[in-house]
XYZ file of C-alpha atoms in Angstrom:
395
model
C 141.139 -89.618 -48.942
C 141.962 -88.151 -52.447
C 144.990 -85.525 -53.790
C 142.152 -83.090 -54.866
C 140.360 -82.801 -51.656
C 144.015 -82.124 -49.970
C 144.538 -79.486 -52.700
C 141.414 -77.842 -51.629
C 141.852 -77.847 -47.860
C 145.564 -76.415 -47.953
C 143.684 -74.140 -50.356
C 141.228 -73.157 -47.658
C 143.385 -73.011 -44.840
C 145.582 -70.040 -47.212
C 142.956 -68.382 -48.232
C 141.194 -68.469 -45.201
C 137.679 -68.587 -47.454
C 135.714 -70.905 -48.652
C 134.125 -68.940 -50.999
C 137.814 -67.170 -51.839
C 138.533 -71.027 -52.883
C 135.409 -71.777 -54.541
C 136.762 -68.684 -57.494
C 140.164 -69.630 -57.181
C 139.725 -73.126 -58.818
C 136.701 -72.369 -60.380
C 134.510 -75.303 -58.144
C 130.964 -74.488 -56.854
C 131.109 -73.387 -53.070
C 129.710 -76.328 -52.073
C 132.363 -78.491 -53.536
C 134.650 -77.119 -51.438
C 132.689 -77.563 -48.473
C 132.548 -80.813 -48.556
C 136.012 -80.941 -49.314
C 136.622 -79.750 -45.990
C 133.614 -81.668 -44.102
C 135.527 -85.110 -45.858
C 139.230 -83.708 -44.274
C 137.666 -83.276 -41.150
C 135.639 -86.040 -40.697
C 139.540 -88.392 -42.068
C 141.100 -86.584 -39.428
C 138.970 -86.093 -36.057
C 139.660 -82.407 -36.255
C 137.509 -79.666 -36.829
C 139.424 -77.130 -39.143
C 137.202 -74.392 -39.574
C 134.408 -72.258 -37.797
C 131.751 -70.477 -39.981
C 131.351 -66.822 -38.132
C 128.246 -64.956 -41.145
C 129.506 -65.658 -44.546
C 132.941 -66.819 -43.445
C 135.232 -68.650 -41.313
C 137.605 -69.034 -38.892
C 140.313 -71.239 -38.259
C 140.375 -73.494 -35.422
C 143.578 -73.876 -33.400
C 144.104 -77.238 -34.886
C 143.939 -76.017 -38.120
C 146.669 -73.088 -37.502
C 148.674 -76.147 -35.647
C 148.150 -78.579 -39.116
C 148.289 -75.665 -41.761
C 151.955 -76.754 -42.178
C 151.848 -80.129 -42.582
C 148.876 -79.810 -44.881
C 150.725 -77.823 -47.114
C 153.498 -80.180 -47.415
C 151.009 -83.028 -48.431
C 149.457 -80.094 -50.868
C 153.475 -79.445 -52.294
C 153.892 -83.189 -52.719
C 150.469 -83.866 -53.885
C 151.145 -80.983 -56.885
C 154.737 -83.030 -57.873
C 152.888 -86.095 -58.094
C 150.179 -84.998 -60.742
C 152.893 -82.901 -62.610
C 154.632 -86.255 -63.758
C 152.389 -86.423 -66.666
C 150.696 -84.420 -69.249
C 147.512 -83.957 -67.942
C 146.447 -80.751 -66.283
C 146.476 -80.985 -62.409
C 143.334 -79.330 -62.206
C 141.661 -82.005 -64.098
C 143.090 -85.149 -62.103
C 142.173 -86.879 -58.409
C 143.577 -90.050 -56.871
C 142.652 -91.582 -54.042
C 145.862 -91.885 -51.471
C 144.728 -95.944 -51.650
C 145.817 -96.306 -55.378
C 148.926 -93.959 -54.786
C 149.911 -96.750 -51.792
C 149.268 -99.449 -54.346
C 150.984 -98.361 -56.913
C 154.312 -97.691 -54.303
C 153.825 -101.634 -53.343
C 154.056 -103.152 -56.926
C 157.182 -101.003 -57.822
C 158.658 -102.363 -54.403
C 157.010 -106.101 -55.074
C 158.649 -105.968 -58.596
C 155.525 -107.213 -60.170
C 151.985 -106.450 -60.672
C 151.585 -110.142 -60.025
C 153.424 -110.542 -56.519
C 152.061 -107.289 -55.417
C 148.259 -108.563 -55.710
C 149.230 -111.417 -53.792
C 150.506 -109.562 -51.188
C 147.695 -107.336 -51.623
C 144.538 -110.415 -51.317
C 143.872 -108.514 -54.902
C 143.434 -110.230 -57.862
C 146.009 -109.218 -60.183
C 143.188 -108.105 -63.270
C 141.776 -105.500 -60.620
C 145.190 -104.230 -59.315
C 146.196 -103.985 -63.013
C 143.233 -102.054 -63.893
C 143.517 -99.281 -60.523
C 147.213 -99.156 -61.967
C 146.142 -98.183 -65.964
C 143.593 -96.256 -64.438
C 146.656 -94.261 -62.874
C 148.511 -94.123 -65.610
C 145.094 -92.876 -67.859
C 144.780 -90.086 -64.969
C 147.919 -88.706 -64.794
C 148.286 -89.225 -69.160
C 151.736 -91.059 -68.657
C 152.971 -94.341 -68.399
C 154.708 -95.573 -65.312
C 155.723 -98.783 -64.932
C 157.430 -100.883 -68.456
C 156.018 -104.298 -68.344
C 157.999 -107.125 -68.864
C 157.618 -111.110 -68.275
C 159.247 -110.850 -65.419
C 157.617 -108.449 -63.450
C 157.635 -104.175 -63.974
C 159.901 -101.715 -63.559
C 159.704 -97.826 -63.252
C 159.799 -95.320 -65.481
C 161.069 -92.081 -65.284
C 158.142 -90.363 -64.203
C 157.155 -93.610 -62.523
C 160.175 -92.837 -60.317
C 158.985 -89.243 -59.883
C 155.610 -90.489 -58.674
C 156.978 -93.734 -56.217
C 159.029 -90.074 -54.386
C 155.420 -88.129 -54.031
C 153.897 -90.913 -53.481
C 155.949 -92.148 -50.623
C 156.500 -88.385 -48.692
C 152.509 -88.081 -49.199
C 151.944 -91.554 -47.277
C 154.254 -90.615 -44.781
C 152.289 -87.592 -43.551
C 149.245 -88.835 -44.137
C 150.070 -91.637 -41.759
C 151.213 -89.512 -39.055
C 147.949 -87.423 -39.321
C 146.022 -91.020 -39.806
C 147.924 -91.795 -36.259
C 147.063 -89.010 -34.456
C 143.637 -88.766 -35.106
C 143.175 -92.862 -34.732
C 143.913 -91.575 -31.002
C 141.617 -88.506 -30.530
C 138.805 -91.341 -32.406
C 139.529 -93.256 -29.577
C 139.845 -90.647 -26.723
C 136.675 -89.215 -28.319
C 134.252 -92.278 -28.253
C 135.664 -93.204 -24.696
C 135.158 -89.891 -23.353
C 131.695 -89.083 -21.600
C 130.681 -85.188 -22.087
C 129.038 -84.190 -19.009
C 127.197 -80.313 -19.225
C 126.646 -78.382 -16.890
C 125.278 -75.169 -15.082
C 127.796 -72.424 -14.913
C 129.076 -72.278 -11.403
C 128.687 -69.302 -9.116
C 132.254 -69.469 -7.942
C 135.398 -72.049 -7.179
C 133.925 -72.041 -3.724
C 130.240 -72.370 -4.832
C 128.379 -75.643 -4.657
C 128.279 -76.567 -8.287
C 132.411 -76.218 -8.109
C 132.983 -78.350 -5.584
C 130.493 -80.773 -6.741
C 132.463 -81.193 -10.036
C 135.736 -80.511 -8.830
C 135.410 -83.255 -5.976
C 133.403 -85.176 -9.361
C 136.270 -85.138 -11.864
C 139.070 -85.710 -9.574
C 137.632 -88.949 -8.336
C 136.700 -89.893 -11.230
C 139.974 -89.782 -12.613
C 141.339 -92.083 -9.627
C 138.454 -94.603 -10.142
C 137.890 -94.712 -14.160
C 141.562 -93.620 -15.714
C 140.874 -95.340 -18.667
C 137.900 -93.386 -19.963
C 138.031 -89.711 -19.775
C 135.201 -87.030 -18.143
C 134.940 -84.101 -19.868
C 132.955 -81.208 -18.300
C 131.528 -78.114 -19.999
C 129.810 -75.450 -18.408
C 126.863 -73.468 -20.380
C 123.439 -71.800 -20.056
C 120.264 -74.156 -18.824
C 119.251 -73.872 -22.612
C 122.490 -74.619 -24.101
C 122.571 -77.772 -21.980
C 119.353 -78.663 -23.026
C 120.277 -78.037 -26.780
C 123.296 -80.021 -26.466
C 121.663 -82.984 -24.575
C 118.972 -83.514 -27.635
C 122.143 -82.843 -30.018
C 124.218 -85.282 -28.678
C 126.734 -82.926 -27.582
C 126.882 -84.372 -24.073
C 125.744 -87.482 -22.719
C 124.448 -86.165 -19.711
C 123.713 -82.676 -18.046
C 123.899 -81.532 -14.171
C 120.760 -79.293 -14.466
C 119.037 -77.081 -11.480
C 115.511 -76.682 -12.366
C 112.285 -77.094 -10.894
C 111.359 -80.598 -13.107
C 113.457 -82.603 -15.664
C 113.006 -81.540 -19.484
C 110.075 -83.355 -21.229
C 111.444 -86.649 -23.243
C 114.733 -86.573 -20.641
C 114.965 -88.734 -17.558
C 116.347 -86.938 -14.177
C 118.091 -88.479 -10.873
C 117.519 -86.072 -8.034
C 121.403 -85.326 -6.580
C 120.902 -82.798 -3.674
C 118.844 -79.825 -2.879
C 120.309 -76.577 -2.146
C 118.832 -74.350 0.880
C 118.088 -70.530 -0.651
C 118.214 -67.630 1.139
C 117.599 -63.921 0.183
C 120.611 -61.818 0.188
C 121.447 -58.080 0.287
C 123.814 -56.139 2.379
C 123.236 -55.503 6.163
C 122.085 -52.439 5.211
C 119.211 -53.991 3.028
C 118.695 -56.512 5.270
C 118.910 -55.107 8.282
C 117.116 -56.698 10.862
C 114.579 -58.798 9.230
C 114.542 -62.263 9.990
C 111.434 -64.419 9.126
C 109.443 -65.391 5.944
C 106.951 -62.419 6.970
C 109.982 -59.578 6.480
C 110.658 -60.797 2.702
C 107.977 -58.562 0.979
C 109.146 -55.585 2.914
C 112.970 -56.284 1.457
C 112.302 -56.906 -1.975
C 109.810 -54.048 -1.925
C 112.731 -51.357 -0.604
C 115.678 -52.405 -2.605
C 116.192 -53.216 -6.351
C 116.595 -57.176 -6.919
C 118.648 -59.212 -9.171
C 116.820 -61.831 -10.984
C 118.967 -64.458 -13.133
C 117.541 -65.429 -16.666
C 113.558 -66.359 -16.871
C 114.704 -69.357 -18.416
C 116.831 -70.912 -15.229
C 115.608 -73.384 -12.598
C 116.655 -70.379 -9.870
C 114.512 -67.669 -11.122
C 111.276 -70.370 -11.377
C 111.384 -70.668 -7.711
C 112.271 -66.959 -6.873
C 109.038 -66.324 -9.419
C 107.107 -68.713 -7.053
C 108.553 -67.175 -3.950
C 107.074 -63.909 -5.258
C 103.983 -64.577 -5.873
C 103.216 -66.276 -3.013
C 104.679 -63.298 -0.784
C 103.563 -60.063 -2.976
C 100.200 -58.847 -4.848
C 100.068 -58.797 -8.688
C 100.554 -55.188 -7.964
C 103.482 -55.606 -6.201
C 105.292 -57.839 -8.177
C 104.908 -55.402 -11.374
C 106.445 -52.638 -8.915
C 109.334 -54.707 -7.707
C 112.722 -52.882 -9.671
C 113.814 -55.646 -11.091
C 117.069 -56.000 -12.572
C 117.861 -58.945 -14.896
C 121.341 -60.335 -15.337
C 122.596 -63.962 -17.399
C 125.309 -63.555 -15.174
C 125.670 -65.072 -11.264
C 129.261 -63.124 -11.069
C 127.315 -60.203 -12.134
C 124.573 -60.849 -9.659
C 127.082 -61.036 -6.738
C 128.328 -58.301 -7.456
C 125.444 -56.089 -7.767
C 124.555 -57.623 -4.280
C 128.068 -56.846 -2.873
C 128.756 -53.225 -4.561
C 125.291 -51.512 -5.760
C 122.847 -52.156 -2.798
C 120.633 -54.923 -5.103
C 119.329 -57.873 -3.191
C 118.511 -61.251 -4.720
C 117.780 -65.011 -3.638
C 121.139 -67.117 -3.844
C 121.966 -70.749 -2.628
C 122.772 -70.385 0.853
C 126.212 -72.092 0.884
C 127.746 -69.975 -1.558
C 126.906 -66.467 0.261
C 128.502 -68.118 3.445
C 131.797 -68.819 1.163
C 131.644 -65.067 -0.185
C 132.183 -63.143 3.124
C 131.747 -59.693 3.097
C 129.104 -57.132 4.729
C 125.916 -59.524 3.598
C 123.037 -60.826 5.426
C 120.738 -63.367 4.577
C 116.961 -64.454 5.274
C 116.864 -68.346 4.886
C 113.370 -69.743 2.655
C 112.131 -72.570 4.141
C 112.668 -75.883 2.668
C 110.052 -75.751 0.211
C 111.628 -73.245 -1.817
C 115.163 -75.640 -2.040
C 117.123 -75.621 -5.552
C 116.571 -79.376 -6.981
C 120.094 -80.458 -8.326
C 119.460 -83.062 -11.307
C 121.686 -85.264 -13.291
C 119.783 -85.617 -16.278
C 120.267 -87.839 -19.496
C 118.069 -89.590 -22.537
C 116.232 -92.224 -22.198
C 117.919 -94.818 -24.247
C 120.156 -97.709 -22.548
C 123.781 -96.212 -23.083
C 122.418 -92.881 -21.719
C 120.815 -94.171 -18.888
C 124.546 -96.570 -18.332
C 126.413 -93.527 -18.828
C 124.488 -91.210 -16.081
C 124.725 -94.239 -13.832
C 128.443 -94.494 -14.135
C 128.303 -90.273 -13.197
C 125.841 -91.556 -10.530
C 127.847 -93.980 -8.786
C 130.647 -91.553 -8.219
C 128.067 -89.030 -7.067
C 127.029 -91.310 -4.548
C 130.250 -92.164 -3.416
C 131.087 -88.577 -2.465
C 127.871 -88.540 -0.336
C 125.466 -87.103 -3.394
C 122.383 -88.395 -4.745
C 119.196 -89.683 -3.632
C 118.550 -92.199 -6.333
C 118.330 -96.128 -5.191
């Protein structure tokens, strides 16, 4: 890490712009971009979001703004004690921490040695200081080196920068190590805390926990394509998928199946029963269809085709929510029908009725992950959980 880069961030993080920095100091945009990329990537922290032809701050970066600009404050003192414009000069923290260990070692000398430098390169890095900042520091004498005025000035910075630096060093040392233990599992948005997918994950994660304290399982819910996305990405390690098939270039194990049923109110239902009264349902009342892009609406697409004519199906008055909550409640408030996992319409209550498909038509529930060695270790350490909560039909 170097003083100019932390100039920059606090910079950022004030003016809230990249771009709003870039003119301030009179650096090219991308400069300062990769000012920021370089802060983040020191401290395990993303600081800012770009939203268009801006950004936003993260949380963390609101939570760190402070003590980045007291590293900024001390940062400016230290390249003040000489002549040289601040503007023009950089130094890496690393000579700033050397240059604090020969005034306390006395000596250039005794400081290398404590350093496993040799003492021509740790004299250079501290003339190349001195050049920098267009001062001298340190008076040399045959016994060793002692500070001068501004060498003083600089051993104060120098020692408040370290300081800060070490506690955000410290900190993110920990979220480095949280992060690379951690497995990222994705996963389908459930339909409710009572729904299948919940309890799956809830009973999941809170084993889990008992079984594996020591490395942390972190599970985000998203759209079948973000999943997808993030898989190839590396943004999770493995994915709890419903779909028809496993993604091309992705390996699948087969957890569970989910019965379907189609689901209205008893009024929409009334008192049809068998596969043969489906057509006349979805023919007499609008139906809620999730995205074309889900494992769900692939096998209510199959169910309709094999139940209407071409005709038919163009007829049907189709209404097509992203949205399961929204589904339900279309099916509950607005006289829609639609084709839900069975389990979860038992868990809603309510006036509905339901027509179960037969088995044919069951939701496959996949835990899916790449095909390399740690992926395939990682969805078998998500596997053997599974399996010991009664999921899975993997050997």
């Amino acid at each position: 890490m170097d003083t100019a880069t932390l100039l920059i961030a606090h910079n950022v993080l004030t003016q809230r712009s990249i771009r709003g920095t870039a003119r301030l100091l009179g650096k090219p945009v991308s400069s300062i971009a990769a000012a920021i990329d370089r802060l983040e990537t020191q401290i395990s922290v993303p600081l800012v979001q770009r939203a268009g032809t801006g950004i936003i701050l993260t949380l963390e970066a609101e939570r760190l703004s402070a003590s980045i600009g007291k590293l900024a404050d001390h940062v400016q003192e230290a390249m003040s004690v000489g002549s040289r414009p601040r503007s023009d000069t950089s130094l890496t923290l690393n000579a700033l921490s050397r240059f604090v260990q020969v005034t306390e070692a006395g000596s250039i000398r005794r400081a290398a040695k404590q350093l496993g430098l040799g003492q021509p390169q740790l004299a250079r890095q501290i003339a190349h200081v001195e050049a920098l900042l267009g001062c001298r520091l340190l008076n040399r004498h045959v016994g060793g080196a002692t500070m001068t005025e501004a060498g003083k000035r600089l051993v104060r910075s120098a020692r408040a920068i370290e300081a800060i630096w070490n506690e955000l060093a410290f900190e993110a040392a920990g979220r480095s190590r949280r992060s690379a233990a951690t497995i990222r599992l994705g996963s389908i948005i459930p339909m409710g805390h009572n729904s299948f997918v919940a309890t799956l994950l809830a009973s999941l994660v809170s084993t889990w926990m008992d079984n594996k304290p020591r490395r942390p399982l972190l599970v985000a819910s998203t759209t079948t394509e973000g999943l997808i996305t993030g898989l190839k990405s590396g943004a999770y390690d493995a994915v709890f998928l419903n779909s028809v098939s496993v993604p091309t270039d992705f390996d699948g194990f087969l957890v569970a199946k989910s019965p379907l049923s189609l689901v209205g109110q008893s009024s929409a239902i009334g008192s049809a029963q068998g596969r043969d009264d489906l057509a006349k349902v979805v023919m007499s009342s609008p139906i809620a269809l999730p995205s074309p892009k889900s494992g769900l609406r692939q096998i209510i697409n199959r169910l309709l085709a094999e139940i209407l004519t071409e005709d038919e199906v163009r007829a049907l008055q189709v209404i097509e929510v992203d949205s399961m909550p929204v589904i339900l409640n279309l099916v509950l408030h607005h006289g829609a029908v639609s084709v839900l996992p069975s389990e979860s319409v038992t868990s809603i209550g309510g006036d509905l009725s339901q027509i179960s498909l037969p088995p044919e038509y069951d939701l496959p529930y996949w835990l899916v992950c790449g095909r390399s060695d740690s992926s395939h270790q990682t969805a078998r350490a998500v596997l053997d959980v599974l399996e010991e909560l009664g999921y899975g039909d993997n050997p």
